[in-house]
Short mmCIF file of N, CA and C and ligand atoms in Angstrom, two decimals:
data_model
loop_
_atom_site.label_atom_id
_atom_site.label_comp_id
_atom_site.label_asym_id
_atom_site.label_seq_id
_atom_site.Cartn_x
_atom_site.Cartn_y
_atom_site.Cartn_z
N UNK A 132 302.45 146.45 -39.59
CA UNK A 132 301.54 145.31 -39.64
C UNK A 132 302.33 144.01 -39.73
N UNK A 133 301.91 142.61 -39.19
CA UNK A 133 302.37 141.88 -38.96
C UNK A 133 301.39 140.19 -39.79
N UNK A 134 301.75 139.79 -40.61
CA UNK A 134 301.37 138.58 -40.94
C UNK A 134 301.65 137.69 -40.12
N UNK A 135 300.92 136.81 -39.38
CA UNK A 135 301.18 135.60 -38.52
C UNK A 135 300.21 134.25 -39.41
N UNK A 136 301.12 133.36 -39.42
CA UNK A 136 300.81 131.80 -39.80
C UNK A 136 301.05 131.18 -38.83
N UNK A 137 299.87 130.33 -38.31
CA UNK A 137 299.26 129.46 -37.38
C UNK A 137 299.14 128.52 -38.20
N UNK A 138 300.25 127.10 -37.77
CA UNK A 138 299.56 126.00 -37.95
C UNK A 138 299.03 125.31 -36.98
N UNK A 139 297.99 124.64 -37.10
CA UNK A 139 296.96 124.47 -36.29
C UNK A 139 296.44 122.78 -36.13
N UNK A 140 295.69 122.09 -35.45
CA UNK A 140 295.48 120.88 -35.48
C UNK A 140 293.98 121.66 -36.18
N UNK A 141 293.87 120.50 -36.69
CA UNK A 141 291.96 120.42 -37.39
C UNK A 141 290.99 120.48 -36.22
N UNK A 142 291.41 119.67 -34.94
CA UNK A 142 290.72 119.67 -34.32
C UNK A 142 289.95 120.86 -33.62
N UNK A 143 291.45 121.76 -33.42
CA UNK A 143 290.66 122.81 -32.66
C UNK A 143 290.48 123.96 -33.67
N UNK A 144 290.45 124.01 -35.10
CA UNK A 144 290.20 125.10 -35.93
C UNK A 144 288.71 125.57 -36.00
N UNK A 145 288.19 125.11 -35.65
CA UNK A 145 286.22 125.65 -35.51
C UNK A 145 286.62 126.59 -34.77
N UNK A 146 286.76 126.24 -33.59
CA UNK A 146 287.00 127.25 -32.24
C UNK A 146 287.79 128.25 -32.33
N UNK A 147 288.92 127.91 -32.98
CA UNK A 147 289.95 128.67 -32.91
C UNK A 147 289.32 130.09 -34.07
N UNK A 148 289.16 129.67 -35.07
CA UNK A 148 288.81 130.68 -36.23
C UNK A 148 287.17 131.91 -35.70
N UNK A 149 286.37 130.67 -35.19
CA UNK A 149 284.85 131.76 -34.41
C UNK A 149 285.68 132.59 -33.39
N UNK A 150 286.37 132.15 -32.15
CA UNK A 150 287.21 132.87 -31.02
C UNK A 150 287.64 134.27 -32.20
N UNK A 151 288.48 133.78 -33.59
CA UNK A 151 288.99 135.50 -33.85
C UNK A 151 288.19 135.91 -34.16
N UNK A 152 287.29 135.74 -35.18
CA UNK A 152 286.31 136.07 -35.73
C UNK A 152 285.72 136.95 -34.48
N UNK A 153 285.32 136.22 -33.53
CA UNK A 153 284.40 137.47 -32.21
C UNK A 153 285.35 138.21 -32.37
N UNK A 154 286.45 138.26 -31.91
CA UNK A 154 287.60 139.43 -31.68
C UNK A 154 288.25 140.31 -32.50
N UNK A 155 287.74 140.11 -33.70
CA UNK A 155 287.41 140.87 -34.66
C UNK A 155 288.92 140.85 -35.39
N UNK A 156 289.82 139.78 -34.98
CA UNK A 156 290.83 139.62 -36.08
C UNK A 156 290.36 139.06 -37.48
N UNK A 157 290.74 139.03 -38.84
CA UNK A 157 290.31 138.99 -40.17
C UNK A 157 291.50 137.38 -40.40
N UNK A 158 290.32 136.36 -40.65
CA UNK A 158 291.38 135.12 -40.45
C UNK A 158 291.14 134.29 -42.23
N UNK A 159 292.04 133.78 -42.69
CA UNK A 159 291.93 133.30 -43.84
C UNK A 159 292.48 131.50 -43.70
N UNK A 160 291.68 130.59 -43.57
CA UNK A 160 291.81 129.41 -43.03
C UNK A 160 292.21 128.21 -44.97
N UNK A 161 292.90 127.64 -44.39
CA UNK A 161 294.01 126.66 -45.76
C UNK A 161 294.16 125.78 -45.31
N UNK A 162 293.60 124.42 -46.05
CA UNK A 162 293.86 123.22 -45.70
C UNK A 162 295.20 122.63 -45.84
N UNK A 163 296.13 122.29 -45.20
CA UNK A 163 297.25 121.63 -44.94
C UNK A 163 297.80 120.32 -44.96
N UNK A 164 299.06 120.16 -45.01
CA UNK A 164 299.68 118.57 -44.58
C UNK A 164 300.75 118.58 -43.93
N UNK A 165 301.07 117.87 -42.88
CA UNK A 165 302.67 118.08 -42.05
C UNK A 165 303.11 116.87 -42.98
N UNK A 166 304.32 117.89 -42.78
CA UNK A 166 305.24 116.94 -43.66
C UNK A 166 305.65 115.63 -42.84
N UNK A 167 305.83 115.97 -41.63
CA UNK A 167 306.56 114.67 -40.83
C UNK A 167 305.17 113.40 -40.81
N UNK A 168 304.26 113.86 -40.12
CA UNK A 168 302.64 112.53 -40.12
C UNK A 168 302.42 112.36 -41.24
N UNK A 169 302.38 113.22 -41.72
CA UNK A 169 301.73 113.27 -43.12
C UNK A 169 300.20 113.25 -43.52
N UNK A 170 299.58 113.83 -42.22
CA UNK A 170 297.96 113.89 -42.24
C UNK A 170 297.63 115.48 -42.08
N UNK A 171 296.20 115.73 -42.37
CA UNK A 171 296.22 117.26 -42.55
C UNK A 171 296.07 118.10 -41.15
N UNK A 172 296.12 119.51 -41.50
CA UNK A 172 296.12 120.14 -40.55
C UNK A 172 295.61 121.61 -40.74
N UNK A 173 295.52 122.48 -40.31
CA UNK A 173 295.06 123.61 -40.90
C UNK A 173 295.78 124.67 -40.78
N UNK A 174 295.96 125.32 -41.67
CA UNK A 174 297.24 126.83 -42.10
C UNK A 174 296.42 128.11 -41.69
N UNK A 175 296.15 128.90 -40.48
CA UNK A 175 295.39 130.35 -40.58
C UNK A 175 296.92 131.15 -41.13
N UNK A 176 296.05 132.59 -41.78
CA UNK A 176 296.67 133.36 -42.49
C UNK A 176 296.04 134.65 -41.56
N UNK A 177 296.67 135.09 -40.68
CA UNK A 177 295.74 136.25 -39.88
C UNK A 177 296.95 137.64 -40.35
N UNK A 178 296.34 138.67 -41.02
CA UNK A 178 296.86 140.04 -40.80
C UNK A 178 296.58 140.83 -39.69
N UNK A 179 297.41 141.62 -38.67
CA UNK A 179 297.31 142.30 -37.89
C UNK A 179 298.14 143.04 -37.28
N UNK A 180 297.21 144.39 -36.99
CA UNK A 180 298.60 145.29 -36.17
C UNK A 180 299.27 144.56 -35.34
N UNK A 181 300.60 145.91 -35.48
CA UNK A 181 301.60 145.57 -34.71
C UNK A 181 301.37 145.03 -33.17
N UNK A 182 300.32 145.75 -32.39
CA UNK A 182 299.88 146.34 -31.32
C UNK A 182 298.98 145.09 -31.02
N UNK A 183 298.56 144.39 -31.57
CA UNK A 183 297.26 143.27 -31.84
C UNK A 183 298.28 141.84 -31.50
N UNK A 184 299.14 141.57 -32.25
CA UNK A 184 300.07 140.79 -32.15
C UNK A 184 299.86 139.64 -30.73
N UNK A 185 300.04 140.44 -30.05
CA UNK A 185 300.07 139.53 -28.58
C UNK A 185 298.89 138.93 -27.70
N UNK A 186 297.58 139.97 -27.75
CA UNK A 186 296.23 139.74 -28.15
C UNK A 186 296.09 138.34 -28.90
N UNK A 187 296.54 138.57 -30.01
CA UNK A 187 296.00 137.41 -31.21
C UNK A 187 296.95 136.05 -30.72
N UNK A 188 297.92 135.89 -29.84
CA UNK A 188 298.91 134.91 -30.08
C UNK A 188 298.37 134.10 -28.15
N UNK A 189 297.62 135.57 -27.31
CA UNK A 189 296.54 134.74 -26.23
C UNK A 189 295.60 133.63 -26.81
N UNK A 190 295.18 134.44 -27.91
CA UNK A 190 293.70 133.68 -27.73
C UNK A 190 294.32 132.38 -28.18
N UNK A 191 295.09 132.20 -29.39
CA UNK A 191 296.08 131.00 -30.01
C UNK A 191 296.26 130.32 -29.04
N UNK A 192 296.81 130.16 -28.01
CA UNK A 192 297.36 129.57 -26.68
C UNK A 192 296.06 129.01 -26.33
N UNK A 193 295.17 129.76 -26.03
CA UNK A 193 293.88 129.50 -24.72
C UNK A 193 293.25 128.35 -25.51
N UNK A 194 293.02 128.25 -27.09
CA UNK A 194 292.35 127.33 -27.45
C UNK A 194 292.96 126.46 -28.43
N UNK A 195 294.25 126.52 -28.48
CA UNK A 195 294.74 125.18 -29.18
C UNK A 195 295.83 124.89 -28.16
N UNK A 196 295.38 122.55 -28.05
CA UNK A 196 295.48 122.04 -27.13
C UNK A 196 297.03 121.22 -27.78
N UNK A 197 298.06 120.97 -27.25
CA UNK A 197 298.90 119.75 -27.91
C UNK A 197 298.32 118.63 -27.90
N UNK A 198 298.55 117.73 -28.17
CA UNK A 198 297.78 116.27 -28.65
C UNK A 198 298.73 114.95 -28.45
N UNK A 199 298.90 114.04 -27.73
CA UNK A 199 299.45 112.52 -28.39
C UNK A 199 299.07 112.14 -29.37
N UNK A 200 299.88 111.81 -30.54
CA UNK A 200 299.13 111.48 -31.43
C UNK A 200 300.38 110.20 -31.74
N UNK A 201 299.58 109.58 -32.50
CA UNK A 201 300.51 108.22 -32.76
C UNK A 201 300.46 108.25 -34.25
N UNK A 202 302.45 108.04 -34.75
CA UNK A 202 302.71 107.96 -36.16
C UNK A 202 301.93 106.72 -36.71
N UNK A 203 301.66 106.51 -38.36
CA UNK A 203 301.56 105.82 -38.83
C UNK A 203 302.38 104.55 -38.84
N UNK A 204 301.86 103.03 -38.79
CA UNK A 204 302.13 102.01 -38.61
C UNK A 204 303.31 102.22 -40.27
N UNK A 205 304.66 101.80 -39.44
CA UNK A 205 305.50 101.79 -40.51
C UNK A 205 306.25 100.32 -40.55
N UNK A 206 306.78 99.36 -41.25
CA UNK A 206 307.20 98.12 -41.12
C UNK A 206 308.74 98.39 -40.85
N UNK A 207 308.65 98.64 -39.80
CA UNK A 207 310.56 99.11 -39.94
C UNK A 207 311.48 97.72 -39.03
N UNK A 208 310.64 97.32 -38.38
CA UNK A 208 311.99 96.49 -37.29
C UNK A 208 311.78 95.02 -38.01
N UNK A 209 312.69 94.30 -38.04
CA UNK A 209 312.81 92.89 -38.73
C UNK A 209 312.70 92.14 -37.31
N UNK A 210 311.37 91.46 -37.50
CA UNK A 210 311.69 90.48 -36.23
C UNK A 210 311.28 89.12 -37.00
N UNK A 211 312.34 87.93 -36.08
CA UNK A 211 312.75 86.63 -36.92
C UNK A 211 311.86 86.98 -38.16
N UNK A 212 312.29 87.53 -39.14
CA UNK A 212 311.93 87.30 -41.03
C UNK A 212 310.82 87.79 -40.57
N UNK A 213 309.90 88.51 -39.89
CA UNK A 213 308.81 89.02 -40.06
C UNK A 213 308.65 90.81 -39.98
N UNK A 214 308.45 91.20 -40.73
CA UNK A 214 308.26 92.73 -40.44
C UNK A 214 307.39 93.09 -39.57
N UNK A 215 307.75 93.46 -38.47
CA UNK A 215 306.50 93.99 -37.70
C UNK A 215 306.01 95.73 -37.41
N UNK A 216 305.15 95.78 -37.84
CA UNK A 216 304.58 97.30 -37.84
C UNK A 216 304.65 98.49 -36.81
N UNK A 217 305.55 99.43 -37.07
CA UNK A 217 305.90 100.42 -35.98
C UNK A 217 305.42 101.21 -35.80
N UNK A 218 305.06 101.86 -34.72
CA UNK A 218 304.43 103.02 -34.50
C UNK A 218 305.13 103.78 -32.79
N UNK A 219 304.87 104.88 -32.76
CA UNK A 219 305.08 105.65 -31.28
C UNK A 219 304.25 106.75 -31.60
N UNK A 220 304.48 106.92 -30.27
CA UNK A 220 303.67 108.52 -29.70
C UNK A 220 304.43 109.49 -29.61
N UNK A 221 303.90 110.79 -30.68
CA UNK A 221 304.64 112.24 -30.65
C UNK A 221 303.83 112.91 -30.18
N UNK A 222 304.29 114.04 -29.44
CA UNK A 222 303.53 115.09 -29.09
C UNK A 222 303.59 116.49 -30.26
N UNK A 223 302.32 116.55 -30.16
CA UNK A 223 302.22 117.49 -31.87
C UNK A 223 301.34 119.04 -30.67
N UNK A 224 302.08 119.52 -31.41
CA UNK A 224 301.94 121.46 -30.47
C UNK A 224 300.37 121.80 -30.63
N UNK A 225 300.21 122.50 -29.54
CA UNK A 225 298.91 123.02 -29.97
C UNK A 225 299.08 124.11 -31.24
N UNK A 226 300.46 124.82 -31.35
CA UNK A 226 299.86 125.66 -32.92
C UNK A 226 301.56 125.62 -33.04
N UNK A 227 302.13 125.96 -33.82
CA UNK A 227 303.14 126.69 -34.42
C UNK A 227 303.18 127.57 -35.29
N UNK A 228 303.13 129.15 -34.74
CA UNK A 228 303.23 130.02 -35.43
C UNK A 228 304.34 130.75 -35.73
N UNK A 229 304.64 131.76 -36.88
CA UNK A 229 305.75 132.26 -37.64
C UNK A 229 304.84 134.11 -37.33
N UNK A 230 305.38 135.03 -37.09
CA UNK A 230 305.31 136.51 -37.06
C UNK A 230 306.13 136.73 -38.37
N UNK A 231 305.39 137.19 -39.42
CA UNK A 231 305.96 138.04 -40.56
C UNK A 231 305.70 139.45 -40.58
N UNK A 232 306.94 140.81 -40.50
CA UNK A 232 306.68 142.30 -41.23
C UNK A 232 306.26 142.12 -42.24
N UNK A 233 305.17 142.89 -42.03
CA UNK A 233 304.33 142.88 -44.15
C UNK A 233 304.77 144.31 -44.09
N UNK A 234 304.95 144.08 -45.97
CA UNK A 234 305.96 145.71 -45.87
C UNK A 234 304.21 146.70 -46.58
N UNK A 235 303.22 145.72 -47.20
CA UNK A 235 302.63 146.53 -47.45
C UNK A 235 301.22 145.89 -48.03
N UNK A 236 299.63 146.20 -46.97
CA UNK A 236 298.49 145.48 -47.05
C UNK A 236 297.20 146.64 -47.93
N UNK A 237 297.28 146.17 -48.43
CA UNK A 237 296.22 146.74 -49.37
C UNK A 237 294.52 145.54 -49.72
N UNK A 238 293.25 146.19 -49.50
CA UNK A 238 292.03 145.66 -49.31
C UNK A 238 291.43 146.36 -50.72
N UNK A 239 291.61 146.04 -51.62
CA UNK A 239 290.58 147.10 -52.62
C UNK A 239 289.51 146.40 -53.36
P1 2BA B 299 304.12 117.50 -38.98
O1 2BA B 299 305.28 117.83 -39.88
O2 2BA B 299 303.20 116.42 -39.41
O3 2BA B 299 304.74 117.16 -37.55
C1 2BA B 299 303.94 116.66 -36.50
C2 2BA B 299 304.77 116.47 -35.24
O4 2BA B 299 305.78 115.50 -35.52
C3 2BA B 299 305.53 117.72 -34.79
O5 2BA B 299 304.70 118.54 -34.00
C4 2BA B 299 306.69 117.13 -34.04
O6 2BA B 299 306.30 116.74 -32.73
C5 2BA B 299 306.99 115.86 -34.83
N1 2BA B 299 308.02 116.07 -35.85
C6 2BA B 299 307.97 116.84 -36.96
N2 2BA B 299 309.10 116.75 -37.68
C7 2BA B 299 309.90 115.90 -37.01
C8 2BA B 299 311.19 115.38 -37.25
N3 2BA B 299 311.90 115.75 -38.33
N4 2BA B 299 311.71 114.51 -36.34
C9 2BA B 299 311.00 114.13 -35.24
N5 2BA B 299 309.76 114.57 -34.98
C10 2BA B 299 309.21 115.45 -35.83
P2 2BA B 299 304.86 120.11 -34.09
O7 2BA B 299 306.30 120.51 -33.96
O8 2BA B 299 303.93 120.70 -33.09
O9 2BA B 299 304.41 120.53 -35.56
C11 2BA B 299 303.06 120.47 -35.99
C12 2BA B 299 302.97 120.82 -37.45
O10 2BA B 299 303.41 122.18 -37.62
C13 2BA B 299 303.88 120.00 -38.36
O11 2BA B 299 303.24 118.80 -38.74
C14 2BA B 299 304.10 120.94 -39.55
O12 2BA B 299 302.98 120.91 -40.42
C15 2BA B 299 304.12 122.30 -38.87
N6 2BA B 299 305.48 122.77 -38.56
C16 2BA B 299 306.13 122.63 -37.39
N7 2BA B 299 307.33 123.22 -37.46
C17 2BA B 299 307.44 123.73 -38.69
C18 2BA B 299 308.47 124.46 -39.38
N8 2BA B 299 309.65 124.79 -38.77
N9 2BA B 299 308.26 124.83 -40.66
C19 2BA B 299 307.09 124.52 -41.28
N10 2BA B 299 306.08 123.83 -40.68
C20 2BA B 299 306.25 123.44 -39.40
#
């Protein structure tokens, strides 16, 4: 059995969590923060066979989208004595997930 952590944009976590839910993966959804934006995001906690794995990491793909998203206005560049407020555009993934061996799942 395999623990996979999906981090996820908020945006597409409705979809994303009903999509397993039909497909009958068992999903445990955690509100989040990226460390780099520093705005939230959402953590799934999905257990699943070994065999399921690749199944579960389609549907991940099909419905989470990457995003432009623009950092927070930061005062970083000095122009003549005035701080002026910075910002750019990162591209933030549709998911980043981690595959963990669980050595041992118990439901009681
Ligand atoms: P954040 O840390 O808020 O990062 C959002 C996006 O900012 C990242 O998108 C990436 O494009 C950029 N970014 C992050 N750290 C950076 C850095 N040190 N320098 C330059 N740009 C940086 P994603 O890579 O798609 O990551 C989306 C979210 O997934 C992250 O939100 C974080 O919550 C999580 N994440 C990504 N990689 C991770 C890792 N290795 N370990 C733990 N969490 C991770």
């Amino acid at each position: 059995m395999k623990l996979v952590i999906a981090i996820t944009q908020d945006e597409d976590t409705a979809n994303l969590v009903s999509k397993l839910t039909e497909e009958g993966f068992r999903v445990t959804k955690l509100a989040s923060t990226g460390g780099f934006l520093k705005s939230g995001n959402t953590t799934l906690l999905i257990g699943v066979d070994d065999d399921k794995v690749e199944d579960l990491v389609k549907v991940i793909e099909k419905v989470c989208r990457p995003r432009e998203v623009t950092t927070p206005a930061t005062p970083m560049s000095l122009v003549e004595d005035v701080y002026m407020p910075y910002t750019y555009n990162i591209k933030v993934g549709g998911a980043t997930i981690f595959i963990l061996d669980v050595d041992r799942y118990e439901r009681i």
